[in-house]
CSV table of N, CA, C and O in Angstrom, one decimal:
chain,number,residue,atom,x,y,z
A,1,UNK,N,47.2,29.5,59.4
A,1,UNK,CA,46.7,28.7,60.6
A,1,UNK,C,45.4,28.1,60.2
A,1,UNK,O,44.5,28.7,59.7
A,2,UNK,N,45.3,26.8,60.5
A,2,UNK,CA,44.1,26.1,60.2
A,2,UNK,C,43.2,26.1,61.4
A,2,UNK,O,43.7,26.2,62.6
A,3,UNK,N,41.9,26.0,61.2
A,3,UNK,CA,41.0,26.0,62.3
A,3,UNK,C,40.3,24.7,62.5
A,3,UNK,O,40.7,23.7,61.9
A,4,UNK,N,39.2,24.7,63.3
A,4,UNK,CA,38.5,23.4,63.5
A,4,UNK,C,37.8,22.9,62.2
A,4,UNK,O,37.5,21.8,62.0
A,5,UNK,N,37.7,23.8,61.2
A,5,UNK,CA,37.2,23.5,59.9
A,5,UNK,C,38.4,23.5,59.0
A,5,UNK,O,39.0,24.5,58.9
A,6,UNK,N,38.7,22.4,58.3
A,6,UNK,CA,39.8,22.4,57.4
A,6,UNK,C,39.6,23.3,56.3
A,6,UNK,O,38.5,23.6,55.8
A,7,UNK,N,40.7,23.9,55.8
A,7,UNK,CA,40.6,24.7,54.6
A,7,UNK,C,40.0,23.8,53.5
A,7,UNK,O,40.4,22.6,53.4
A,8,UNK,N,39.1,24.3,52.7
A,8,UNK,CA,38.5,23.6,51.7
A,8,UNK,C,39.1,23.9,50.3
A,8,UNK,O,39.7,24.9,50.1
A,9,UNK,N,39.0,23.0,49.4
A,9,UNK,CA,39.6,23.1,48.1
A,9,UNK,C,39.3,24.5,47.4
A,9,UNK,O,40.1,25.0,46.7
A,10,UNK,N,38.1,25.0,47.6
A,10,UNK,CA,37.7,26.2,46.9
A,10,UNK,C,38.1,27.5,47.6
A,10,UNK,O,37.9,28.6,47.1
A,11,UNK,N,38.7,27.4,48.8
A,11,UNK,CA,39.1,28.6,49.5
A,11,UNK,C,40.2,29.4,48.7
A,11,UNK,O,41.1,28.8,48.1
A,12,UNK,N,40.0,30.7,48.7
A,12,UNK,CA,40.9,31.5,47.9
A,12,UNK,C,42.3,31.6,48.5
A,12,UNK,O,43.3,31.7,47.7
A,13,UNK,N,42.4,31.7,49.8
A,13,UNK,CA,43.7,31.7,50.5
A,13,UNK,C,43.5,30.9,51.8
A,13,UNK,O,42.4,30.6,52.2
A,14,UNK,N,44.6,30.4,52.3
A,14,UNK,CA,44.6,29.7,53.6
A,14,UNK,C,44.1,30.7,54.7
A,14,UNK,O,44.2,31.9,54.6
A,15,UNK,N,43.5,30.1,55.8
A,15,UNK,CA,43.0,30.9,56.9
A,15,UNK,C,44.2,31.6,57.6
A,15,UNK,O,45.2,30.9,58.0
A,16,UNK,N,44.2,32.9,57.7
A,16,UNK,CA,45.4,33.6,58.3
A,16,UNK,C,45.3,33.5,59.8
A,16,UNK,O,44.2,33.3,60.4
A,17,UNK,N,46.4,33.7,60.5
A,17,UNK,CA,46.5,33.8,61.9
A,17,UNK,C,45.8,35.1,62.3
A,17,UNK,O,45.8,36.1,61.4
A,18,UNK,N,45.2,35.2,63.4
A,18,UNK,CA,44.6,36.4,63.9
A,18,UNK,C,45.6,37.4,64.5
A,18,UNK,O,45.6,37.7,65.7
A,19,UNK,N,46.5,37.9,63.6
A,19,UNK,CA,47.5,38.9,64.0
A,19,UNK,C,47.3,40.0,63.0
A,19,UNK,O,46.9,39.9,61.9
A,20,UNK,N,47.8,41.2,63.4
A,20,UNK,CA,47.7,42.4,62.5
A,20,UNK,C,48.4,42.1,61.2
A,20,UNK,O,47.7,42.4,60.2
A,21,UNK,N,49.6,41.7,61.1
A,21,UNK,CA,50.2,41.5,59.8
A,21,UNK,C,49.6,40.4,59.0
A,21,UNK,O,49.4,40.6,57.8
A,22,UNK,N,49.2,39.3,59.6
A,22,UNK,CA,48.6,38.2,58.8
A,22,UNK,C,47.2,38.6,58.2
A,22,UNK,O,46.9,38.3,57.1
A,23,UNK,N,46.4,39.3,59.0
A,23,UNK,CA,45.1,39.8,58.6
A,23,UNK,C,45.3,40.8,57.5
A,23,UNK,O,44.6,40.8,56.5
A,24,UNK,N,46.3,41.7,57.6
A,24,UNK,CA,46.5,42.8,56.6
A,24,UNK,C,46.9,42.1,55.3
A,24,UNK,O,46.5,42.5,54.2
A,25,UNK,N,47.8,41.1,55.4
A,25,UNK,CA,48.3,40.5,54.2
A,25,UNK,C,47.1,39.7,53.5
A,25,UNK,O,47.0,39.8,52.2
A,26,UNK,N,46.3,39.1,54.3
A,26,UNK,CA,45.2,38.4,53.7
A,26,UNK,C,44.2,39.3,53.0
A,26,UNK,O,43.7,39.1,51.9
A,27,UNK,N,43.9,40.5,53.7
A,27,UNK,CA,43.0,41.5,53.1
A,27,UNK,C,43.6,42.0,51.8
A,27,UNK,O,42.9,42.3,50.9
A,28,UNK,N,44.9,42.3,51.8
A,28,UNK,CA,45.5,42.8,50.6
A,28,UNK,C,45.3,41.8,49.4
A,28,UNK,O,45.2,42.3,48.3
A,29,UNK,N,45.3,40.6,49.7
A,29,UNK,CA,45.1,39.6,48.6
A,29,UNK,C,43.6,39.5,48.2
A,29,UNK,O,43.3,39.3,47.1
A,30,UNK,N,42.7,39.6,49.2
A,30,UNK,CA,41.3,39.4,48.9
A,30,UNK,C,40.6,40.6,48.4
A,30,UNK,O,39.7,40.6,47.6
A,31,UNK,N,40.9,41.8,49.1
A,31,UNK,CA,40.1,43.0,48.8
A,31,UNK,C,41.0,44.2,49.2
A,31,UNK,O,40.7,44.8,50.2
A,32,UNK,N,42.0,44.5,48.3
A,32,UNK,CA,42.9,45.6,48.7
A,32,UNK,C,42.2,47.0,48.9
A,32,UNK,O,42.7,47.8,49.6
A,33,UNK,N,41.0,47.1,48.3
A,33,UNK,CA,40.3,48.4,48.4
A,33,UNK,C,39.9,48.7,49.9
A,33,UNK,O,39.6,49.8,50.2
A,34,UNK,N,39.9,47.6,50.7
A,34,UNK,CA,39.4,47.8,52.1
A,34,UNK,C,40.6,48.0,53.0
A,34,UNK,O,40.4,48.2,54.2
A,35,UNK,N,41.8,48.1,52.5
A,35,UNK,CA,43.0,48.4,53.4
A,35,UNK,C,42.9,49.7,54.1
A,35,UNK,O,43.2,49.7,55.3
A,36,UNK,N,42.4,50.8,53.5
A,36,UNK,CA,42.3,52.0,54.3
A,36,UNK,C,41.3,51.9,55.5
A,36,UNK,O,41.5,52.4,56.6
A,37,UNK,N,40.2,51.1,55.3
A,37,UNK,CA,39.2,50.8,56.3
A,37,UNK,C,39.9,50.0,57.5
A,37,UNK,O,39.7,50.3,58.7
A,38,UNK,N,40.7,49.0,57.1
A,38,UNK,CA,41.4,48.2,58.0
A,38,UNK,C,42.3,49.1,58.9
A,38,UNK,O,42.4,49.0,60.1
A,39,UNK,N,43.1,49.9,58.2
A,39,UNK,CA,44.0,50.8,58.9
A,39,UNK,C,43.3,51.8,59.9
A,39,UNK,O,43.7,52.0,61.0
A,40,UNK,N,42.2,52.3,59.4
A,40,UNK,CA,41.5,53.3,60.2
A,40,UNK,C,40.9,52.5,61.5
A,40,UNK,O,40.9,53.1,62.6
A,41,UNK,N,40.4,51.3,61.3
A,41,UNK,CA,39.8,50.6,62.4
A,41,UNK,C,41.0,50.2,63.4
A,41,UNK,O,40.8,50.2,64.6
A,42,UNK,N,42.1,49.9,62.8
A,42,UNK,CA,43.3,49.5,63.7
A,42,UNK,C,43.7,50.7,64.5
A,42,UNK,O,43.9,50.6,65.7
A,43,UNK,N,43.8,51.9,63.9
A,43,UNK,CA,44.2,53.1,64.6
A,43,UNK,C,43.1,53.4,65.7
A,43,UNK,O,43.5,53.8,66.8
A,44,UNK,N,41.9,53.3,65.4
A,44,UNK,CA,40.8,53.5,66.4
A,44,UNK,C,40.9,52.5,67.5
A,44,UNK,O,40.8,52.9,68.7
A,45,UNK,N,41.2,51.3,67.2
A,45,UNK,CA,41.3,50.2,68.3
A,45,UNK,C,42.5,50.6,69.2
A,45,UNK,O,42.3,50.5,70.4
A,46,UNK,N,43.6,51.0,68.7
A,46,UNK,CA,44.7,51.3,69.5
A,46,UNK,C,44.4,52.6,70.3
A,46,UNK,O,44.8,52.7,71.5
A,47,UNK,N,43.8,53.6,69.8
A,47,UNK,CA,43.4,54.8,70.5
A,47,UNK,C,42.5,54.4,71.7
A,47,UNK,O,42.7,54.9,72.8
A,48,UNK,N,41.5,53.6,71.4
A,48,UNK,CA,40.5,53.2,72.5
A,48,UNK,C,41.2,52.4,73.5
A,48,UNK,O,41.0,52.5,74.7
A,49,UNK,N,42.1,51.5,73.1
A,49,UNK,CA,42.8,50.6,74.0
A,49,UNK,C,43.7,51.5,75.0
A,49,UNK,O,43.7,51.2,76.2
A,50,UNK,N,44.3,52.5,74.4
A,50,UNK,CA,45.2,53.3,75.2
A,50,UNK,C,44.3,54.2,76.2
A,50,UNK,O,44.6,54.3,77.3
A,51,UNK,N,43.3,54.7,75.6
A,51,UNK,CA,42.4,55.6,76.4
A,51,UNK,C,41.8,54.9,77.6
A,51,UNK,O,41.7,55.4,78.7
A,52,UNK,N,41.4,53.6,77.4
A,52,UNK,CA,40.7,52.9,78.4
A,52,UNK,C,41.6,51.9,79.1
A,52,UNK,O,41.1,51.1,80.0
A,53,UNK,N,42.9,51.8,78.8
A,53,UNK,CA,43.8,50.9,79.4
A,53,UNK,C,43.2,49.5,79.3
A,53,UNK,O,43.2,48.7,80.3
A,54,UNK,N,42.8,49.1,78.1
A,54,UNK,CA,42.1,47.8,78.0
A,54,UNK,C,42.5,47.2,76.6
A,54,UNK,O,42.6,47.9,75.6
A,55,UNK,N,42.6,45.9,76.6
A,55,UNK,CA,42.9,45.2,75.3
A,55,UNK,C,41.6,44.9,74.6
A,55,UNK,O,41.6,44.4,73.5
A,56,UNK,N,40.5,45.1,75.2
A,56,UNK,CA,39.2,44.8,74.6
A,56,UNK,C,39.0,45.4,73.2
A,56,UNK,O,38.6,44.7,72.3
A,57,UNK,N,39.3,46.7,72.9
A,57,UNK,CA,39.2,47.2,71.6
A,57,UNK,C,40.0,46.5,70.6
A,57,UNK,O,39.6,46.3,69.4
A,58,UNK,N,41.2,46.0,71.0
A,58,UNK,CA,42.1,45.3,70.1
A,58,UNK,C,41.5,43.9,69.7
A,58,UNK,O,41.5,43.5,68.6
A,59,UNK,N,40.9,43.2,70.8
A,59,UNK,CA,40.2,42.0,70.5
A,59,UNK,C,39.0,42.1,69.6
A,59,UNK,O,38.8,41.3,68.7
A,60,UNK,N,38.3,43.2,69.8
A,60,UNK,CA,37.1,43.5,68.9
A,60,UNK,C,37.6,43.7,67.5
A,60,UNK,O,37.0,43.1,66.5
A,61,UNK,N,38.7,44.4,67.3
A,61,UNK,CA,39.3,44.7,66.0
A,61,UNK,C,39.7,43.3,65.3
A,61,UNK,O,39.3,43.1,64.2
A,62,UNK,N,40.4,42.5,66.0
A,62,UNK,CA,40.9,41.2,65.5
A,62,UNK,C,39.7,40.3,65.1
A,62,UNK,O,39.7,39.7,64.1
A,63,UNK,N,38.7,40.3,66.0
A,63,UNK,CA,37.5,39.5,65.7
A,63,UNK,C,36.8,39.9,64.5
A,63,UNK,O,36.4,39.1,63.6
A,64,UNK,N,36.6,41.2,64.4
A,64,UNK,CA,35.9,41.8,63.2
A,64,UNK,C,36.6,41.4,61.9
A,64,UNK,O,36.0,40.9,61.0
A,65,UNK,N,37.9,41.7,61.9
A,65,UNK,CA,38.6,41.5,60.6
A,65,UNK,C,38.9,40.0,60.3
A,65,UNK,O,38.9,39.6,59.2
A,66,UNK,N,39.1,39.2,61.3
A,66,UNK,CA,39.3,37.7,61.1
A,66,UNK,C,38.0,37.2,60.5
A,66,UNK,O,38.0,36.3,59.6
A,67,UNK,N,36.8,37.7,61.0
A,67,UNK,CA,35.5,37.2,60.5
A,67,UNK,C,35.3,37.7,59.1
A,67,UNK,O,34.9,36.9,58.3
A,68,UNK,N,35.6,39.0,58.8
A,68,UNK,CA,35.4,39.5,57.5
A,68,UNK,C,36.3,38.7,56.5
A,68,UNK,O,35.8,38.3,55.4
A,69,UNK,N,37.5,38.4,56.8
A,69,UNK,CA,38.4,37.7,56.0
A,69,UNK,C,38.0,36.2,55.8
A,69,UNK,O,38.0,35.7,54.7
A,70,UNK,N,37.5,35.6,56.9
A,70,UNK,CA,37.0,34.2,56.8
A,70,UNK,C,35.9,34.2,55.8
A,70,UNK,O,35.8,33.2,55.0
A,71,UNK,N,35.0,35.1,55.8
A,71,UNK,CA,33.9,35.1,54.8
A,71,UNK,C,34.4,35.3,53.4
A,71,UNK,O,34.0,34.5,52.5
A,72,UNK,N,35.2,36.2,53.2
A,72,UNK,CA,35.7,36.6,51.8
A,72,UNK,C,36.6,35.5,51.2
A,72,UNK,O,36.7,35.4,50.0
A,73,UNK,N,37.3,34.8,52.1
A,73,UNK,CA,38.3,33.8,51.5
A,73,UNK,C,37.6,32.5,51.1
A,73,UNK,O,38.1,31.7,50.4
A,74,UNK,N,36.3,32.4,51.5
A,74,UNK,CA,35.5,31.2,51.1
A,74,UNK,C,34.4,31.6,50.1
A,74,UNK,O,33.4,32.2,50.6
A,75,UNK,N,34.6,31.4,48.9
A,75,UNK,CA,33.7,31.9,47.8
A,75,UNK,C,32.2,31.6,48.1
A,75,UNK,O,31.3,32.4,47.9
A,76,UNK,N,31.9,30.3,48.5
A,76,UNK,CA,30.5,30.0,48.7
A,76,UNK,C,29.9,30.8,49.8
A,76,UNK,O,28.7,31.3,49.8
A,77,UNK,N,30.6,30.9,50.9
A,77,UNK,CA,30.2,31.7,52.1
A,77,UNK,C,30.0,33.1,51.7
A,77,UNK,O,29.0,33.8,52.0
A,78,UNK,N,31.0,33.7,50.9
A,78,UNK,CA,30.9,35.1,50.5
A,78,UNK,C,29.7,35.3,49.6
A,78,UNK,O,29.0,36.4,49.8
A,79,UNK,N,29.4,34.4,48.7
A,79,UNK,CA,28.2,34.6,47.9
A,79,UNK,C,26.9,34.6,48.7
A,79,UNK,O,26.1,35.4,48.5
A,80,UNK,N,26.8,33.7,49.6
A,80,UNK,CA,25.7,33.6,50.5
A,80,UNK,C,25.6,35.0,51.3
A,80,UNK,O,24.5,35.5,51.4
A,81,UNK,N,26.7,35.4,51.8
A,81,UNK,CA,26.7,36.6,52.7
A,81,UNK,C,26.3,37.8,51.8
A,81,UNK,O,25.4,38.6,52.3
A,82,UNK,N,26.9,38.0,50.7
A,82,UNK,CA,26.6,39.2,49.9
A,82,UNK,C,25.1,39.2,49.4
A,82,UNK,O,24.5,40.2,49.3
A,83,UNK,N,24.6,38.0,49.0
A,83,UNK,CA,23.2,37.9,48.6
A,83,UNK,C,22.3,38.3,49.8
A,83,UNK,O,21.3,39.1,49.6
A,84,UNK,N,22.6,37.8,51.0
A,84,UNK,CA,21.8,38.1,52.1
A,84,UNK,C,21.9,39.6,52.5
A,84,UNK,O,20.9,40.3,52.8
A,85,UNK,N,23.1,40.1,52.4
A,85,UNK,CA,23.3,41.6,52.7
A,85,UNK,C,22.6,42.4,51.7
A,85,UNK,O,22.0,43.4,52.1
A,86,UNK,N,22.7,42.1,50.4
A,86,UNK,CA,21.9,42.9,49.4
A,86,UNK,C,20.4,42.8,49.7
A,86,UNK,O,19.8,43.9,49.6
A,87,UNK,N,19.9,41.7,50.0
A,87,UNK,CA,18.5,41.6,50.4
A,87,UNK,C,18.1,42.4,51.6
A,87,UNK,O,17.1,43.2,51.6
A,88,UNK,N,19.0,42.4,52.6
A,88,UNK,CA,18.7,43.2,53.8
A,88,UNK,C,18.8,44.7,53.5
A,88,UNK,O,18.0,45.4,54.2
A,89,UNK,N,19.6,45.1,52.6
A,89,UNK,CA,19.7,46.5,52.3
A,89,UNK,C,18.7,47.0,51.3
A,89,UNK,O,18.5,48.2,51.1
A,90,UNK,N,18.0,46.1,50.6
A,90,UNK,CA,17.0,46.5,49.6
A,90,UNK,C,15.5,46.3,50.0
A,90,UNK,O,14.6,46.9,49.5
A,91,UNK,N,15.3,45.3,50.9
A,91,UNK,CA,14.0,45.0,51.3
A,91,UNK,C,13.5,45.9,52.4
A,91,UNK,O,14.3,46.5,53.2
A,92,UNK,N,12.2,46.1,52.5
A,92,UNK,CA,11.6,46.9,53.5
A,92,UNK,C,11.7,46.1,54.9
A,92,UNK,O,11.5,44.9,54.9
A,93,UNK,N,11.9,46.8,55.9
A,93,UNK,CA,12.0,46.2,57.2
A,93,UNK,C,10.8,45.4,57.7
A,93,UNK,O,10.9,44.5,58.6
A,94,UNK,N,9.6,45.7,57.1
A,94,UNK,CA,8.4,45.0,57.5
A,94,UNK,C,8.2,43.7,56.7
A,94,UNK,O,7.4,42.9,57.0
A,95,UNK,N,9.0,43.5,55.6
A,95,UNK,CA,9.0,42.3,54.8
A,95,UNK,C,9.6,41.2,55.6
A,95,UNK,O,10.7,41.3,56.0
A,96,UNK,N,8.9,40.0,55.7
A,96,UNK,CA,9.4,38.9,56.4
A,96,UNK,C,10.8,38.4,55.7
A,96,UNK,O,11.6,37.8,56.4
A,97,UNK,N,10.9,38.7,54.5
A,97,UNK,CA,12.2,38.3,53.8
A,97,UNK,C,13.4,39.1,54.3
A,97,UNK,O,14.5,38.6,54.3
A,98,UNK,N,13.1,40.3,54.8
A,98,UNK,CA,14.1,41.1,55.4
A,98,UNK,C,14.7,40.5,56.6
A,98,UNK,O,15.9,40.4,56.8
A,99,UNK,N,13.8,40.0,57.5
A,99,UNK,CA,14.2,39.3,58.7
A,99,UNK,C,15.0,38.0,58.4
A,99,UNK,O,16.0,37.7,59.0
A,100,UNK,N,14.6,37.3,57.4
A,100,UNK,CA,15.3,36.1,56.9
A,100,UNK,C,16.7,36.5,56.4
A,100,UNK,O,17.7,35.8,56.7
A,101,UNK,N,16.8,37.6,55.7
A,101,UNK,CA,18.1,38.0,55.2
A,101,UNK,C,19.0,38.4,56.4
A,101,UNK,O,20.2,38.1,56.4
A,102,UNK,N,18.5,39.1,57.4
A,102,UNK,CA,19.3,39.5,58.5
A,102,UNK,C,19.7,38.3,59.3
A,102,UNK,O,20.8,38.2,59.8
A,103,UNK,N,18.8,37.3,59.5
A,103,UNK,CA,19.2,36.1,60.2
A,103,UNK,C,20.3,35.3,59.4
A,103,UNK,O,21.2,34.8,60.1
A,104,UNK,N,20.2,35.3,58.1
A,104,UNK,CA,21.3,34.7,57.3
A,104,UNK,C,22.6,35.4,57.5
A,104,UNK,O,23.6,34.7,57.7
A,105,UNK,N,22.6,36.7,57.5
A,105,UNK,CA,23.9,37.5,57.7
A,105,UNK,C,24.4,37.1,59.1
A,105,UNK,O,25.7,36.9,59.2
A,106,UNK,N,23.6,37.1,60.1
A,106,UNK,CA,24.1,36.7,61.4
A,106,UNK,C,24.6,35.3,61.5
A,106,UNK,O,25.7,35.0,62.1
A,107,UNK,N,23.9,34.4,60.9
A,107,UNK,CA,24.4,33.0,60.8
A,107,UNK,C,25.7,32.8,60.2
A,107,UNK,O,26.6,32.1,60.6
A,108,UNK,N,25.9,33.6,59.1
A,108,UNK,CA,27.2,33.5,58.4
A,108,UNK,C,28.3,34.1,59.2
A,108,UNK,O,29.4,33.5,59.3
A,109,UNK,N,28.0,35.2,59.9
A,109,UNK,CA,29.0,35.8,60.8
A,109,UNK,C,29.4,34.9,61.9
A,109,UNK,O,30.5,34.7,62.2
A,110,UNK,N,28.4,34.2,62.5
A,110,UNK,CA,28.6,33.3,63.6
A,110,UNK,C,29.5,32.1,63.1
A,110,UNK,O,30.4,31.6,63.8
A,111,UNK,N,29.2,31.6,61.9
A,111,UNK,CA,29.9,30.5,61.3
A,111,UNK,C,31.4,30.9,61.0
A,111,UNK,O,32.3,30.1,61.4
A,112,UNK,N,31.6,32.1,60.5
A,112,UNK,CA,32.9,32.6,60.2
A,112,UNK,C,33.7,32.8,61.5
A,112,UNK,O,34.9,32.5,61.6
A,113,UNK,N,33.0,33.3,62.5
A,113,UNK,CA,33.7,33.6,63.8
A,113,UNK,C,34.1,32.3,64.5
A,113,UNK,O,35.1,32.1,65.1
A,114,UNK,N,33.2,31.3,64.4
A,114,UNK,CA,33.5,30.0,65.0
A,114,UNK,C,34.7,29.3,64.3
A,114,UNK,O,35.3,28.4,65.0
A,115,UNK,N,35.0,29.6,63.1
A,115,UNK,CA,36.1,29.0,62.4
A,115,UNK,C,37.5,29.5,62.9
A,115,UNK,O,38.5,28.9,62.6
A,116,UNK,N,37.5,30.5,63.8
A,116,UNK,CA,38.8,31.1,64.3
A,116,UNK,C,39.4,30.2,65.3
A,116,UNK,O,38.7,29.6,66.1
A,117,UNK,N,40.7,30.1,65.3
A,117,UNK,CA,41.4,29.3,66.3
A,117,UNK,C,42.6,30.1,66.9
A,117,UNK,O,43.4,30.6,66.1
A,118,UNK,N,42.6,30.3,68.2
A,118,UNK,CA,41.5,30.0,69.1
A,118,UNK,C,40.3,30.8,68.8
A,118,UNK,O,40.5,31.9,68.2
A,119,UNK,N,39.1,30.4,69.2
A,119,UNK,CA,37.9,31.2,68.9
A,119,UNK,C,38.1,32.6,69.5
A,119,UNK,O,38.6,32.8,70.6
A,120,UNK,N,37.9,33.6,68.7
A,120,UNK,CA,38.0,35.0,69.1
A,120,UNK,C,36.6,35.5,69.6
A,120,UNK,O,35.6,35.2,69.0
A,121,UNK,N,36.6,36.2,70.6
A,121,UNK,CA,35.4,36.8,71.1
A,121,UNK,C,35.7,38.2,71.6
A,121,UNK,O,36.7,38.4,72.3
A,122,UNK,N,34.9,39.2,71.2
A,122,UNK,CA,35.2,40.5,71.6
A,122,UNK,C,34.9,40.8,73.1
A,122,UNK,O,34.4,40.0,73.8
């Protein structure tokens, strides 16, 4: 499924639909080591949805994984994200560069989330 931003030539895979099977297939291609995390999150989302009689946990799950996959399928975005995340995890919280790294992580997540069609919001 394409979004408001066209797939770019360097994208590793096309943007998947925000469905359980499409996201799982995309994750299996991009980072199969994260499949157990995906399954555990999915199980937790269904448990919470059942417990609270709400689809909200399922929307949160879909938003999280569609965003993660959007970042990883776009190499330039993934490189920016991982560099910012590494900085955020290694710098001291009092260092102004730490705040810049955190802001970059948030900006990348917002950009990836905005690329979803229809836009997903938890």
